[in-house]
């Protein structure tokens, strides 16, 4: 038990200083399998410096003061023996956490490479579900080649903290892939609740075949970064804005292609979409409430037509059409056989 002063979150972002109840350092070829870790005052499991070939499989982690799994190792300027990598976190259920350390994360992967986070269910936390990377901006990072796939992340935020994501990335992350995840019901306190969130300096990340729905602020958000790709995702029913791009830079920041964007409230685009340093095309857009769609962010609403947007070189092959989901109100985003999304090359998501 640990009692905090009223109004205090207790630690920095992701409760990074809170240790694990089970901790590994310099470990090789170890496994934690089919265990129950609950009623703990910290994170459940921590994998620290110099760990490799570790598997964390089939565990339940619940009723936690902190988060579930915390992975880190030596940074870019550290000796090789301190590097952490090849950690597999699969088929776990992590839920009902952050009870004391509100900024805790379900799975926090900081300075580590070639890790697999797959087939986990992460739910009911006050902050982010899965977080990958820990270098702000474009400084050297060892967080590369990580795969985050087939996870179910839901009911994150619980309207306690702000500036959070279902799946969140930070810093340069070449070869990192976020694919086939189901992310929904992300609700912050006030603003800043995003389904897929590529935050400061996130670069070289592919986010594809994900289904995101009912995020409070936006389905996806790109802060500043380089050459991230959002491809073949279903992005649905965000409350405020569907797609957010925050910072304009001189290089290619993000590519948004072959996605289905579906909503009933809020607007399509938010943030900074003035420049040409992004690519957006071959998407399907549909406002199921029947309201006109504003393309672009010109203060003059009459300038935000699809035609004027295309004159700037954007969405030249995109369409506005009903994607024909089976039952989107109840979370079934299966496409009917005659969906117009298939004409754009959209691939069904498992």
CSV table of C-alpha atoms in Angstrom, one decimal, residues 58-215:
chain,number,residue,atom,x,y,z
A,58,UNK,CA,0.0,-16.5,-20.8
A,59,UNK,CA,0.0,-14.6,-17.5
A,60,UNK,CA,-2.8,-12.6,-15.9
A,61,UNK,CA,-1.7,-9.3,-14.3
A,62,UNK,CA,-4.5,-7.5,-12.5
A,63,UNK,CA,-5.4,-5.4,-9.5
A,64,UNK,CA,-2.1,-3.5,-9.8
A,65,UNK,CA,-0.9,-0.2,-8.3
A,66,UNK,CA,1.3,0.2,-11.3
A,67,UNK,CA,1.3,-1.4,-14.8
A,68,UNK,CA,1.9,-4.8,-16.3
A,69,UNK,CA,5.3,-5.3,-18.0
A,70,UNK,CA,8.1,-2.8,-18.1
A,71,UNK,CA,11.1,-3.5,-20.5
A,72,UNK,CA,14.3,-1.4,-20.8
A,73,UNK,CA,18.0,-1.6,-21.3
A,74,UNK,CA,21.1,0.4,-22.2
A,75,UNK,CA,20.6,3.5,-24.4
A,76,UNK,CA,22.3,4.2,-27.7
A,77,UNK,CA,25.6,5.2,-26.0
A,78,UNK,CA,25.7,2.2,-23.7
A,79,UNK,CA,28.0,-0.9,-24.0
A,80,UNK,CA,26.7,-3.9,-25.8
A,81,UNK,CA,26.4,-6.0,-22.7
A,82,UNK,CA,23.9,-3.6,-21.3
A,83,UNK,CA,21.5,-3.8,-24.4
A,84,UNK,CA,18.2,-5.5,-24.0
A,85,UNK,CA,16.3,-7.2,-26.8
A,86,UNK,CA,14.4,-10.2,-28.2
A,87,UNK,CA,11.8,-10.1,-25.5
A,88,UNK,CA,8.5,-11.8,-26.3
A,89,UNK,CA,5.4,-10.6,-24.4
A,90,UNK,CA,2.5,-12.7,-25.7
A,91,UNK,CA,-1.0,-14.0,-24.8
A,92,UNK,CA,-1.2,-12.1,-21.5
A,93,UNK,CA,-4.2,-10.3,-19.9
A,94,UNK,CA,-3.2,-7.1,-18.2
A,95,UNK,CA,-6.0,-5.2,-16.7
A,96,UNK,CA,-7.3,-3.1,-13.8
A,97,UNK,CA,-4.0,-1.3,-13.2
A,98,UNK,CA,-2.6,2.2,-12.4
A,99,UNK,CA,-4.5,2.2,-9.1
A,100,UNK,CA,-1.8,4.2,-7.3
A,101,UNK,CA,0.7,5.1,-10.0
A,102,UNK,CA,-1.9,6.5,-12.4
A,103,UNK,CA,0.6,7.1,-15.3
A,104,UNK,CA,1.6,3.4,-15.5
A,105,UNK,CA,1.4,1.6,-18.8
A,106,UNK,CA,0.1,-1.9,-19.6
A,107,UNK,CA,3.2,-2.8,-21.5
A,108,UNK,CA,6.1,-0.3,-21.5
A,109,UNK,CA,9.0,-0.9,-23.9
A,110,UNK,CA,11.6,1.8,-23.7
A,111,UNK,CA,15.3,1.1,-24.7
A,112,UNK,CA,15.0,-2.4,-26.4
A,113,UNK,CA,15.1,-3.9,-29.8
A,114,UNK,CA,13.6,-6.8,-31.8
A,115,UNK,CA,10.9,-7.4,-29.3
A,116,UNK,CA,7.5,-9.0,-29.9
A,117,UNK,CA,4.3,-7.7,-28.1
A,118,UNK,CA,1.5,-9.9,-29.5
A,119,UNK,CA,-1.9,-11.3,-28.7
A,120,UNK,CA,-2.2,-9.5,-25.4
A,121,UNK,CA,-5.4,-8.0,-24.0
A,122,UNK,CA,-4.7,-4.7,-22.2
A,123,UNK,CA,-7.6,-2.8,-20.6
A,124,UNK,CA,-8.8,-0.6,-17.8
A,125,UNK,CA,-5.8,1.7,-17.1
A,126,UNK,CA,-5.6,5.4,-16.5
A,127,UNK,CA,-2.8,6.1,-19.0
A,128,UNK,CA,-1.6,4.4,-22.1
A,129,UNK,CA,-2.1,0.7,-23.1
A,130,UNK,CA,1.1,-0.1,-24.9
A,131,UNK,CA,4.1,2.3,-25.2
A,132,UNK,CA,7.2,1.8,-27.4
A,133,UNK,CA,10.3,4.0,-27.4
A,134,UNK,CA,11.7,6.5,-25.0
A,135,UNK,CA,13.8,9.1,-26.9
A,136,UNK,CA,12.2,12.5,-27.4
A,137,UNK,CA,12.9,14.0,-30.8
A,138,UNK,CA,15.6,12.7,-33.3
A,139,UNK,CA,18.3,11.6,-30.9
A,140,UNK,CA,19.8,8.1,-31.4
A,141,UNK,CA,17.6,5.3,-30.2
A,142,UNK,CA,18.0,1.6,-29.7
A,143,UNK,CA,14.2,1.0,-30.0
A,144,UNK,CA,14.2,-0.7,-33.4
A,145,UNK,CA,12.7,-3.7,-35.1
A,146,UNK,CA,9.9,-4.1,-32.5
A,147,UNK,CA,6.6,-5.7,-33.5
A,148,UNK,CA,3.3,-4.8,-31.8
A,149,UNK,CA,0.6,-7.0,-33.3
A,150,UNK,CA,-2.7,-8.7,-32.7
A,151,UNK,CA,-3.3,-7.0,-29.3
A,152,UNK,CA,-6.7,-6.0,-28.0
A,153,UNK,CA,-6.3,-2.6,-26.2
A,154,UNK,CA,-9.5,-1.1,-24.8
A,155,UNK,CA,-10.9,1.2,-22.1
A,156,UNK,CA,-7.8,3.2,-21.6
A,157,UNK,CA,-7.6,6.6,-19.9
A,158,UNK,CA,-10.8,6.3,-17.9
A,159,UNK,CA,-10.9,10.1,-18.1
A,160,UNK,CA,-8.2,10.4,-15.4
A,161,UNK,CA,-5.1,11.6,-17.3
A,162,UNK,CA,-4.6,13.4,-20.6
A,163,UNK,CA,-2.2,13.2,-23.7
A,164,UNK,CA,-2.3,9.4,-24.0
A,165,UNK,CA,-2.9,6.6,-26.5
A,166,UNK,CA,-4.1,3.1,-26.9
A,167,UNK,CA,-0.8,2.4,-28.6
A,168,UNK,CA,1.8,5.1,-28.2
A,169,UNK,CA,5.3,5.5,-29.8
A,170,UNK,CA,8.1,7.9,-29.0
A,171,UNK,CA,11.4,8.6,-30.9
A,172,UNK,CA,13.2,7.1,-33.8
A,173,UNK,CA,12.1,3.5,-34.2
A,174,UNK,CA,13.3,2.0,-37.6
A,175,UNK,CA,11.7,-1.2,-38.6
A,176,UNK,CA,9.0,-1.0,-35.9
A,177,UNK,CA,5.6,-2.4,-37.0
A,178,UNK,CA,2.2,-1.8,-35.4
A,179,UNK,CA,-0.2,-4.2,-37.1
A,180,UNK,CA,-3.5,-6.0,-36.7
A,181,UNK,CA,-4.4,-4.5,-33.3
A,182,UNK,CA,-7.9,-3.8,-32.1
A,183,UNK,CA,-8.0,-0.5,-30.2
A,184,UNK,CA,-11.1,1.1,-28.8
A,185,UNK,CA,-12.7,3.2,-26.1
A,186,UNK,CA,-9.8,5.5,-25.4
A,187,UNK,CA,-10.9,8.4,-23.1
A,188,UNK,CA,-8.7,11.0,-21.6
A,189,UNK,CA,-9.4,13.7,-19.0
A,190,UNK,CA,-10.2,16.6,-21.3
A,191,UNK,CA,-8.2,16.3,-24.5
A,192,UNK,CA,-5.5,14.1,-25.8
A,193,UNK,CA,-7.0,10.6,-26.1
A,194,UNK,CA,-5.8,8.9,-29.3
A,195,UNK,CA,-6.1,5.4,-30.7
A,196,UNK,CA,-2.7,5.2,-32.5
A,197,UNK,CA,-0.3,8.0,-31.4
A,198,UNK,CA,3.1,8.6,-33.1
A,199,UNK,CA,4.4,11.3,-30.7
A,200,UNK,CA,7.6,13.4,-30.6
A,201,UNK,CA,10.2,12.2,-33.1
A,202,UNK,CA,8.5,8.9,-33.9
A,203,UNK,CA,10.1,7.8,-37.2
A,204,UNK,CA,10.3,4.9,-39.5
A,205,UNK,CA,7.1,3.2,-38.1
A,206,UNK,CA,4.6,1.2,-40.2
A,207,UNK,CA,1.1,1.1,-38.7
A,208,UNK,CA,-1.2,-1.1,-40.8
A,209,UNK,CA,-4.3,-3.4,-40.6
A,210,UNK,CA,-5.4,-1.9,-37.3
A,211,UNK,CA,-9.0,-1.3,-36.2
A,212,UNK,CA,-9.4,1.8,-34.1
A,213,UNK,CA,-12.8,3.1,-32.8
A,214,UNK,CA,-14.3,5.3,-30.2
A,215,UNK,CA,-11.2,7.3,-29.3
